[in-house]
Backbone as a ProteinNet text record, in pm:
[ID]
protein_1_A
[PRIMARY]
XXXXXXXXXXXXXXXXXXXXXXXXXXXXXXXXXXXXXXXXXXXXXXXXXXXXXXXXXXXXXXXXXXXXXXXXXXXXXXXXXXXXXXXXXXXXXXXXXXXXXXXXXXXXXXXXXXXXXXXXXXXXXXXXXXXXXXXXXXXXXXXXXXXXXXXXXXXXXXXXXXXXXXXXXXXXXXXXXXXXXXXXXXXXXXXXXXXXXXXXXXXXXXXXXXXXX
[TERTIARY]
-688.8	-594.3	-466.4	-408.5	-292.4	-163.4	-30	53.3	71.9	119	170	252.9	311	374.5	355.6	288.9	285.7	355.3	375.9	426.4	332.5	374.9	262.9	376.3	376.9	432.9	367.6	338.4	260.4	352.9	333.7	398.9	549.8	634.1	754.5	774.4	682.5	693.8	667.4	750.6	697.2	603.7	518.9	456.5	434.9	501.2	475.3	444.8	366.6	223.3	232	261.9	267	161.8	97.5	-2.3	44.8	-5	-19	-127	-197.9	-311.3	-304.8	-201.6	-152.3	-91.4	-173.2	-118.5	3.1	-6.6	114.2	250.2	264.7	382.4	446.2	552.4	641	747.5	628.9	712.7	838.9	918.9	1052.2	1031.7	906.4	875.8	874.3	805	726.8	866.3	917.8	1078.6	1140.4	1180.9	1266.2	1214.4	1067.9	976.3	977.5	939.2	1006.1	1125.6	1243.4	1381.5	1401.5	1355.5	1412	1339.4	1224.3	1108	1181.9	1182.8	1232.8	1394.2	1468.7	1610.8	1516.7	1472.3	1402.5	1380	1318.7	1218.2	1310.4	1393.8	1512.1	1613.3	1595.9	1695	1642	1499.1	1419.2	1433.4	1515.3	1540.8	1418.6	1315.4	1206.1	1156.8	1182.7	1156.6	1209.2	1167.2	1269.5	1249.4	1177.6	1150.7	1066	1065.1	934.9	884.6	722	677.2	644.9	659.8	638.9	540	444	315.7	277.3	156	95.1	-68.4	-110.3	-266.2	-316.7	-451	-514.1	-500.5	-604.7	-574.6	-553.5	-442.4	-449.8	-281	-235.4	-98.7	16	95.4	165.9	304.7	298	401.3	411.3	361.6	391.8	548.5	635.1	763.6	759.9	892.4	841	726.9	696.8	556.1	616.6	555.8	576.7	539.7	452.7	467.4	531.1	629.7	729.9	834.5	880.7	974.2	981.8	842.5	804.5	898.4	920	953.5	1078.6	1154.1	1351.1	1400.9	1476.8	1515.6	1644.5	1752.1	1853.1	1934.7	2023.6	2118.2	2075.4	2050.8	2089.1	1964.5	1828.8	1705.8	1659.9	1790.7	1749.2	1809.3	1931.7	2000.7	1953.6	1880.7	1757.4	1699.6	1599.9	1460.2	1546.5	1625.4	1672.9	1745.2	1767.1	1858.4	1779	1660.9	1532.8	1529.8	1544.3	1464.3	1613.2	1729.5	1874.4	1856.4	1787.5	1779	1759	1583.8	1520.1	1553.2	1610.3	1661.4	1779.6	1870.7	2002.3	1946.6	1833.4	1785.1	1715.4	1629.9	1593.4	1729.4	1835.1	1964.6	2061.3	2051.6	2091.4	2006.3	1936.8	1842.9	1872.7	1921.8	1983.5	1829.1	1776.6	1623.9	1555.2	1530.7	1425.6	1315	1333.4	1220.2	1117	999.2	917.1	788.7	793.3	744.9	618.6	508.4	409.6	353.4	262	221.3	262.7	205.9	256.6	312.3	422.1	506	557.7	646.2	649.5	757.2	824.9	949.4	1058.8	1043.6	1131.6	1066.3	913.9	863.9	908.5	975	1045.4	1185.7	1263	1393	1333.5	1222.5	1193.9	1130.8	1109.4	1067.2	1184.9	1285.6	1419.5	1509.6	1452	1541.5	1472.1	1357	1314.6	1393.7	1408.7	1419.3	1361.4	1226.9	1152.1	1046.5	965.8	848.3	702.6	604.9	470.9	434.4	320.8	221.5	144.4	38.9	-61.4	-23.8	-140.8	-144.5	-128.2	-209.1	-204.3	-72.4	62.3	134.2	252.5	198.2	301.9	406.8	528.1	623	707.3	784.3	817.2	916.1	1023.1	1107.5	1077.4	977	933	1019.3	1160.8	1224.6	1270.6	1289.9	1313.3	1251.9	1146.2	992.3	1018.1	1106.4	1096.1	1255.6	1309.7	1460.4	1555	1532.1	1650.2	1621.6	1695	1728.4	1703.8	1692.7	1657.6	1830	1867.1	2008.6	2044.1	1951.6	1921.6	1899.5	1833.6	1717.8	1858.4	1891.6	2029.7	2067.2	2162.3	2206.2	2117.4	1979	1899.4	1831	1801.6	1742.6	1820.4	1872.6	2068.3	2103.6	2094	2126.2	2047.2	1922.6	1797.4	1809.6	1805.9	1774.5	1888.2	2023.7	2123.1	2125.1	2247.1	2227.5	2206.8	2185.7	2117	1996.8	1883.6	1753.5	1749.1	1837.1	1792.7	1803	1898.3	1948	1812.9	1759.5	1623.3	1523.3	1526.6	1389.5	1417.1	1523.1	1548.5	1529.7	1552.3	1546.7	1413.2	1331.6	1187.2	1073.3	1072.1	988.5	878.9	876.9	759.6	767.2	582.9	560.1	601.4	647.7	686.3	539.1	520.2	428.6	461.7	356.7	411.2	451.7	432.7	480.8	641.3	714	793.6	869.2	836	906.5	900.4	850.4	871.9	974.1	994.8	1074.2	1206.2	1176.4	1340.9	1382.1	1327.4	1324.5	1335.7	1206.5	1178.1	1052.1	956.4	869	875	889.5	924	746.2	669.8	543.4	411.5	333	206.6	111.9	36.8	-148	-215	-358.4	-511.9	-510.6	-530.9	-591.5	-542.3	-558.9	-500.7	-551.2	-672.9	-702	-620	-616.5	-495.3	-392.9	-328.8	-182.8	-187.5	-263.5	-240.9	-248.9	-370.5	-320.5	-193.9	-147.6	5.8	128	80.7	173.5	186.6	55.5	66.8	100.9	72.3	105.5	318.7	351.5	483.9	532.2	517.8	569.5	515.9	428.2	405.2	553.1	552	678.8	782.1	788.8	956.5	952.9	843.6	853.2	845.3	853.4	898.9	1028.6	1106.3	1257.7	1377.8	1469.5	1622.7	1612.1	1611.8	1643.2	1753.5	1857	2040.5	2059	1930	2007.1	1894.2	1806.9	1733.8	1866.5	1905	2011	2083	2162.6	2341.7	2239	2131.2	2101.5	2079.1	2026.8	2015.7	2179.5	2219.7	2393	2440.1	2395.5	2535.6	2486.2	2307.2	2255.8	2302.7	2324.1	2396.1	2519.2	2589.7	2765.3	2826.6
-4341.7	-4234.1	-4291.4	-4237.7	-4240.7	-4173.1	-4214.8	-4174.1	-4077.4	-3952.2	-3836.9	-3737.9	-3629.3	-3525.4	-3425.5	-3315	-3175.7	-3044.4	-2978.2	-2822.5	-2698.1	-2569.6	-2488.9	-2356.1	-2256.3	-2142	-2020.6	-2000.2	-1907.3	-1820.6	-1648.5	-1534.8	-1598.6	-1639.7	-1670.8	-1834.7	-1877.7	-2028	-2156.1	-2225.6	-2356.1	-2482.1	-2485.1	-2554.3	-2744.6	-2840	-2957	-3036.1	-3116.7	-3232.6	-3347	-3464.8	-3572.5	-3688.8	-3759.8	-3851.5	-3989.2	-4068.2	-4232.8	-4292.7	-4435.6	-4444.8	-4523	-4561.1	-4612.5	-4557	-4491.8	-4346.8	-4295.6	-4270.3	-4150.6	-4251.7	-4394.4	-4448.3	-4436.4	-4441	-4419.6	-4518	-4548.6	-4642	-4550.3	-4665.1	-4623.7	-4474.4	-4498	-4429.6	-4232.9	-4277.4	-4129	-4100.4	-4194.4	-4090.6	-4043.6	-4047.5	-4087.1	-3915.4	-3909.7	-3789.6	-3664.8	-3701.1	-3594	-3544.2	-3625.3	-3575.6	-3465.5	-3517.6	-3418.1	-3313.9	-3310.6	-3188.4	-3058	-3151.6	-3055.2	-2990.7	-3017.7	-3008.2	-2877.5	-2949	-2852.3	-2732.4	-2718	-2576.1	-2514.7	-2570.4	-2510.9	-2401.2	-2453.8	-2400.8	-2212	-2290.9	-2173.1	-2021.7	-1924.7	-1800.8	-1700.1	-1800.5	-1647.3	-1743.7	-1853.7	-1940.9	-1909	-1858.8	-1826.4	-1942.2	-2031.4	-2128.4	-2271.3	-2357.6	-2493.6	-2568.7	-2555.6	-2646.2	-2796.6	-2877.6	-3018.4	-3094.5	-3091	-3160.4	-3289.1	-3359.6	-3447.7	-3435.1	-3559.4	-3547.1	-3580.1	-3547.4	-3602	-3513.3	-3571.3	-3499.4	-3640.7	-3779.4	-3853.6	-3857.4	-3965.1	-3960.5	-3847.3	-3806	-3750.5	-3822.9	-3936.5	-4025.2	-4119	-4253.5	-4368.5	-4450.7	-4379	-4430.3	-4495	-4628.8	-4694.5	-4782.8	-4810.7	-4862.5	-5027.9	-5061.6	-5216.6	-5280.5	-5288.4	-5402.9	-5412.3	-5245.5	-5328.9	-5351.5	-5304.8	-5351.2	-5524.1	-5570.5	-5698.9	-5792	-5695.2	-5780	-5785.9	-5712.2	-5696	-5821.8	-5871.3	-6027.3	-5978	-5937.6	-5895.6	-5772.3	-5766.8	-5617.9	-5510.3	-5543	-5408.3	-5337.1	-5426.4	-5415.7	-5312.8	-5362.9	-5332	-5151.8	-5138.1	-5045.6	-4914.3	-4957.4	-4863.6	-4841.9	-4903.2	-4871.8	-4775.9	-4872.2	-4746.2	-4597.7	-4631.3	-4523	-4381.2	-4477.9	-4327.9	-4265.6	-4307.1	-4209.8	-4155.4	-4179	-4083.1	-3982.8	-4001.3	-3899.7	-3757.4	-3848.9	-3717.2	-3634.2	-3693.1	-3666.7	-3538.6	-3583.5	-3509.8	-3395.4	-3426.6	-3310.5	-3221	-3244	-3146.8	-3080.1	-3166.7	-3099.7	-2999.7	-3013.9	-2951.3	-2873.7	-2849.9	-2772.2	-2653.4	-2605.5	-2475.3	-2371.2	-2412.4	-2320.3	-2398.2	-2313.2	-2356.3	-2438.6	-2574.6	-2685.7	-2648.9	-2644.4	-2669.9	-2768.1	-2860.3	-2967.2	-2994.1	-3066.3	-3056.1	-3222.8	-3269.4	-3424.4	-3498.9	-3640.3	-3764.2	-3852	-3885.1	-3975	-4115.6	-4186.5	-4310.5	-4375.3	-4466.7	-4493.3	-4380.9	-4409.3	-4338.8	-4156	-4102.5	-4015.5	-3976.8	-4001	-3963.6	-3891.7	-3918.1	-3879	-3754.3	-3769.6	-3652.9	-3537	-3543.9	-3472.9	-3409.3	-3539	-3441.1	-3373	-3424.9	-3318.2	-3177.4	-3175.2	-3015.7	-2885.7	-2804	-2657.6	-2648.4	-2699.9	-2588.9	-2691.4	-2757	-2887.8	-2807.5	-2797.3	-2804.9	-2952.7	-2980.9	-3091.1	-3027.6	-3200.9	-3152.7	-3228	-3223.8	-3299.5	-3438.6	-3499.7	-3658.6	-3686.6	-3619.4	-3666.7	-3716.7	-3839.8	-3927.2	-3986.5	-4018	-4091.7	-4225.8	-4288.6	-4424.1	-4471.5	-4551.2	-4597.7	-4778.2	-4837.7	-4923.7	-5071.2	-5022	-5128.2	-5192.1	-5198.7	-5325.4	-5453.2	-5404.5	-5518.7	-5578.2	-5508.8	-5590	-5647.1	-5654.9	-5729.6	-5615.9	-5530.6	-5415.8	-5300.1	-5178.2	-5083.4	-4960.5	-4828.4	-4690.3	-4652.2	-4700.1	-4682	-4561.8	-4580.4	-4454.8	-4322	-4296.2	-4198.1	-4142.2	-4232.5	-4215.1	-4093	-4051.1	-3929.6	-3817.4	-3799.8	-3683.5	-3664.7	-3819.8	-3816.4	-3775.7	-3833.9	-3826	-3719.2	-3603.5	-3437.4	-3384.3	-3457.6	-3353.3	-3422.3	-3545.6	-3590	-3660.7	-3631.5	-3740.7	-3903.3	-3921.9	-4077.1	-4141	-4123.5	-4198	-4267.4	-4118.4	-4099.5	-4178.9	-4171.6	-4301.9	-4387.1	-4424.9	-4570.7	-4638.1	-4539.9	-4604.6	-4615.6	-4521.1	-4537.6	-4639.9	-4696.6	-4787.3	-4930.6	-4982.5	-5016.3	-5092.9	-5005.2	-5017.6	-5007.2	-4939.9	-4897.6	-4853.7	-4817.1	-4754.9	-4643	-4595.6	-4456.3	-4368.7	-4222.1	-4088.2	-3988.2	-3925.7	-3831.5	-3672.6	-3609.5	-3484.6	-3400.7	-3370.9	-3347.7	-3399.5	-3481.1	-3587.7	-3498.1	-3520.3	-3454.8	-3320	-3199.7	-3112.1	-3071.9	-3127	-3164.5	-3151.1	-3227	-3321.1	-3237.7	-3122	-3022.5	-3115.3	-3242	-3237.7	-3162.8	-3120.1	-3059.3	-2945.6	-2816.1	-2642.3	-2608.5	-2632.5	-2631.8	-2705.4	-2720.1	-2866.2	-2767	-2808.2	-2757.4	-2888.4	-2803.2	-2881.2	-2963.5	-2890.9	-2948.9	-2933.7	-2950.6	-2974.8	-2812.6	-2768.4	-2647.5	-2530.7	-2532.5	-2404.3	-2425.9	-2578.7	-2579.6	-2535.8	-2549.1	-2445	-2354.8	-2280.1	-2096.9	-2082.2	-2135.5	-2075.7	-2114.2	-2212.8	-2280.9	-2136.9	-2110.6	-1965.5	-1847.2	-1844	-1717	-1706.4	-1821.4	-1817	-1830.5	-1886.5	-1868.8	-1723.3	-1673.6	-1528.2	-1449.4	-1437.4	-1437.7	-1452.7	-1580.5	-1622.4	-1555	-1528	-1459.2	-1307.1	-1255.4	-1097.7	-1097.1	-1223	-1199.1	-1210.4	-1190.5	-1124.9	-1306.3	-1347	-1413.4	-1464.3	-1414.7	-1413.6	-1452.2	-1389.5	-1447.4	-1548.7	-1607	-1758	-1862.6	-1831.9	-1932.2	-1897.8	-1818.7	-1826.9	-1864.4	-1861.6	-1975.3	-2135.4	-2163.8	-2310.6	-2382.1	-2276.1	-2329.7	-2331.2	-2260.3	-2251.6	-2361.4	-2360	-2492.6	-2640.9	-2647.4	-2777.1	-2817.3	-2703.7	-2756	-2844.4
1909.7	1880.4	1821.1	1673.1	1618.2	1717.5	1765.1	1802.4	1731.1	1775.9	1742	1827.6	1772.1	1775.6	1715.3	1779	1709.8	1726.4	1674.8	1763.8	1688.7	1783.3	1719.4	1821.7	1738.4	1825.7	1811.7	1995.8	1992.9	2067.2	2096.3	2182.8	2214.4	2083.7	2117.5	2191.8	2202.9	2264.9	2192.7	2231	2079.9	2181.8	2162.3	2248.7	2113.7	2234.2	2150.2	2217.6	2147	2238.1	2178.6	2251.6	2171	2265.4	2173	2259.8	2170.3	2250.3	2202.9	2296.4	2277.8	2280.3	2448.8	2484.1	2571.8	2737.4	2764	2887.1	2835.6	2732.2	2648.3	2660.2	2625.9	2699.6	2535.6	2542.3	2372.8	2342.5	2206.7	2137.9	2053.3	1992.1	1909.4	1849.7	1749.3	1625.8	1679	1812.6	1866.6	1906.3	2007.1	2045.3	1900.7	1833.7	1719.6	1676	1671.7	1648.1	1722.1	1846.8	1938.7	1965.6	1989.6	1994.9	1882.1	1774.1	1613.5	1578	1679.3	1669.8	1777	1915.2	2012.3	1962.8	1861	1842.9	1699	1651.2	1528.9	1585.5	1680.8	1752.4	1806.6	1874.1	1985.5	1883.1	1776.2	1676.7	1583.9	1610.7	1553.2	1637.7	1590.1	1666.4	1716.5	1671.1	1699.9	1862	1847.8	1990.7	2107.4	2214.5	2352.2	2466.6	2445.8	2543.3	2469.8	2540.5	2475.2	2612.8	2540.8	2664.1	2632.5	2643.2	2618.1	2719.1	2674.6	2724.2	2649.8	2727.2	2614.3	2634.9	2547.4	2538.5	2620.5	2651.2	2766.4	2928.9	2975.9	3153.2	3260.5	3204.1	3269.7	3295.2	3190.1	3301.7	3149.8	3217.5	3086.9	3052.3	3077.3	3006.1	3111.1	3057.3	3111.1	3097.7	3065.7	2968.4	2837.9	2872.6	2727.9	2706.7	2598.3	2511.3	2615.6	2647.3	2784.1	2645.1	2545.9	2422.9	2371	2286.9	2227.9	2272.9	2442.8	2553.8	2541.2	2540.2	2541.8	2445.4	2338.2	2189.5	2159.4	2217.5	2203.4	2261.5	2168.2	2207.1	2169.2	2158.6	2093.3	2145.4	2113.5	2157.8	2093.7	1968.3	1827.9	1906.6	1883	1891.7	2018.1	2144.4	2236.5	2248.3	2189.5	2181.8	2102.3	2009.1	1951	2006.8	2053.9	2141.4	2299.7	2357	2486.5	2412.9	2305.3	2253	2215.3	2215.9	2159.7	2268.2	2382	2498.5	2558.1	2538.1	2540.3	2416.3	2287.7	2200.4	2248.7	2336.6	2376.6	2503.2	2565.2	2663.4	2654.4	2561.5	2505.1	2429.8	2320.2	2280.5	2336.6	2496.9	2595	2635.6	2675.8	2685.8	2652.8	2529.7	2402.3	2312.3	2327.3	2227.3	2198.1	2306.3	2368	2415.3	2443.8	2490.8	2604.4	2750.1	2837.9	2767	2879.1	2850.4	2962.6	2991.6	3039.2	3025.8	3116.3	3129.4	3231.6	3169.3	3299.7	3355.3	3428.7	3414.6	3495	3542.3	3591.4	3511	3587.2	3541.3	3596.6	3488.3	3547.2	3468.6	3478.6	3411	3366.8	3210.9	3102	3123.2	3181.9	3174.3	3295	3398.9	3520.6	3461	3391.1	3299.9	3220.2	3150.6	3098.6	3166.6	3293.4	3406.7	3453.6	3489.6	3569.5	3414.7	3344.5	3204.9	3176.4	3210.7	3202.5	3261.3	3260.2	3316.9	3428.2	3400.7	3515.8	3461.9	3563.2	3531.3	3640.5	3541.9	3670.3	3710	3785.1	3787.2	3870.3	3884.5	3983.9	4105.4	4196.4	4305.2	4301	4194.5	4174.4	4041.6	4057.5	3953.3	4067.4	4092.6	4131.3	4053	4076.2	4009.7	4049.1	3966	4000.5	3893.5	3953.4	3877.9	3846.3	3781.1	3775.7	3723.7	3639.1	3560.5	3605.7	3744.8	3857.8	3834.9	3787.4	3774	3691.6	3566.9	3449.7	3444.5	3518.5	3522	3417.7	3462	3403.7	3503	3510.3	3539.5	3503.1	3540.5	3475.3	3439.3	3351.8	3308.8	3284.8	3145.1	3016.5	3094.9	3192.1	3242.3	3334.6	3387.4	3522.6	3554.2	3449.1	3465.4	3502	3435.5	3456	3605.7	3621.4	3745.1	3829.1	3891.5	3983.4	3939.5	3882.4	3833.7	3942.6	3959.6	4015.6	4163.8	4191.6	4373.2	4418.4	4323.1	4389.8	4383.2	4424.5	4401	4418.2	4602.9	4694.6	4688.4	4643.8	4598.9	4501.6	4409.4	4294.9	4288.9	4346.8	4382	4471.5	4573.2	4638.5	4571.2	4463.6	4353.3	4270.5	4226.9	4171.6	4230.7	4374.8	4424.4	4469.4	4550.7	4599.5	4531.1	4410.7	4228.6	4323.2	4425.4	4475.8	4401.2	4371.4	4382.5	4448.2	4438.9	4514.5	4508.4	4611.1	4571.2	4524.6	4487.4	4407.1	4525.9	4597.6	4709.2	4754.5	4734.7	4766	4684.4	4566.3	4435.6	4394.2	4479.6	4492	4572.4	4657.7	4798.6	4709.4	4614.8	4548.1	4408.8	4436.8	4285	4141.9	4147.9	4017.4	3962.9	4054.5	4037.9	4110.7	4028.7	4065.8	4122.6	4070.6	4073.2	4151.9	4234.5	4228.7	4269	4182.7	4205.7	4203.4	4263.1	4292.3	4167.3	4064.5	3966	3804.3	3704.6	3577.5	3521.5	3574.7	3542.9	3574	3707.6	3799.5	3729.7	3702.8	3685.2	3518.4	3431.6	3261.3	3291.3	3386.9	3400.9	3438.3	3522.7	3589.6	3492.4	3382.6	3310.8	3232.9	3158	3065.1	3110.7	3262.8	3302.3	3320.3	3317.9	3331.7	3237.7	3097.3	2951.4	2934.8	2944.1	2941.8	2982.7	3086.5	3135.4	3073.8	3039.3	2978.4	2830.5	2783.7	2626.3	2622.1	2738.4	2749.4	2813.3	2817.6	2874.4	2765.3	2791.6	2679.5	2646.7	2525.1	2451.9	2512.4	2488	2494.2	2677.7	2754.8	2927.2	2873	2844.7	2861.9	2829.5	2736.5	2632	2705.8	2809.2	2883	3056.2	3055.3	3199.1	3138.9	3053.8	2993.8	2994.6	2926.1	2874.4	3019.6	3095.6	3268.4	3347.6	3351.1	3424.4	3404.3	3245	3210.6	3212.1	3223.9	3255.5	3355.7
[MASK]
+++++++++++++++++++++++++++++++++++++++++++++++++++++++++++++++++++++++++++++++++++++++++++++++++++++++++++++++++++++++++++++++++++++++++++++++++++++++++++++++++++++++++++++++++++++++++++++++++++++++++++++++++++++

């Protein structure tokens, strides 16, 4: 599988899916792609919400690409590559339209979890702040996480890089949602954009704008 990013809008919703071949983990190129897609759609007035998924029924974002993490020997180098995943982050932020988010996560895909609106998963979408391991920190991600479980909580996830369970993280309102299985959790995903695309445009956009202040 070629890395990608798509969108497609259906009943008022912009639904965008991005895969890479690697448990969805994202290199430079794909952030760089997504940030300017999700800022693209958010902008589009017939859009009242976006769901941001990826490919596959395994993990839905491993963070960053660990190969070309591997290869930054330098500041500039390094400041790009972390800078992609503050893109996307800011542009879930800013888009001005409900994000909804679904999947297991892990690194940099933990930040894009606590940056959603409103996130499903399943039972097996555990999470973890892993960059301990690699002699750095969840810097970048910081703010979003620490929005959603405090600082304490992160500071221990940062800390111990243990896994959390979905359960754990329902607990910790990064996950609004947990089902059995990948099946239950798309019906309820559609049955609640259903939802959000028969609601006033104008209160989606003045709860997004009040949640982020």
């Amino acid at each position: 599988m070629q890395p990608f990013v798509t969108s497609q809008i259906k009943n008022q919703i912009s639904e965008i899916t991005f895969g890479t071949p690697k448990s969805n983990s994202l290199p430079s190129e794909i952030l760089e792609k997504l940030a300017q897609i999700i800022l693209t759609e958010g902008a589009k007035p017939e859009v009242k919400a976006i769901l941001l998924k990826s490919e596959g029924e395994k993990a839905f974002c491993a963070g960053a690409s660990f190969d070309e993490l591997l290869e930054i020997n330098d500041l500039e180098t390094s400041k790009k590559f972390f800078g992609g995943f503050a893109k996307v982050l800011n542009a879930m932020r800013t888009c001005g339209k409900i994000v909804v988010v679904q999947g297991k996560t892990a690194g940099g895909g933990v930040g894009i979890a606590c940056a959603a609106d409103y996130c499903f998963a399943t039972n097996d979408a555990s999470l973890a702040l892993p960059e301990l391991n690699l002699g750095i920190g969840p810097f970048v991600i910081g703010p979003f996480v620490e929005r959603k479980i405090g600082k304490s909580q992160f500071t221990a996830m940062s800390l111990d890089t243990e896994f959390r369970t979905s359960s754990w993280a329902k607990e910790h309102q990064i996950y609004h949602q947990v089902f059995e299985n990948i099946s239950e959790m798309d019906t309820e995903i559609q049955k609640f954009l259903e939802k959000l695309s028969a609601k006033s445009a104008e209160a989606l956009a003045l709860i997004k704008k009040v949640s982020w202040e």
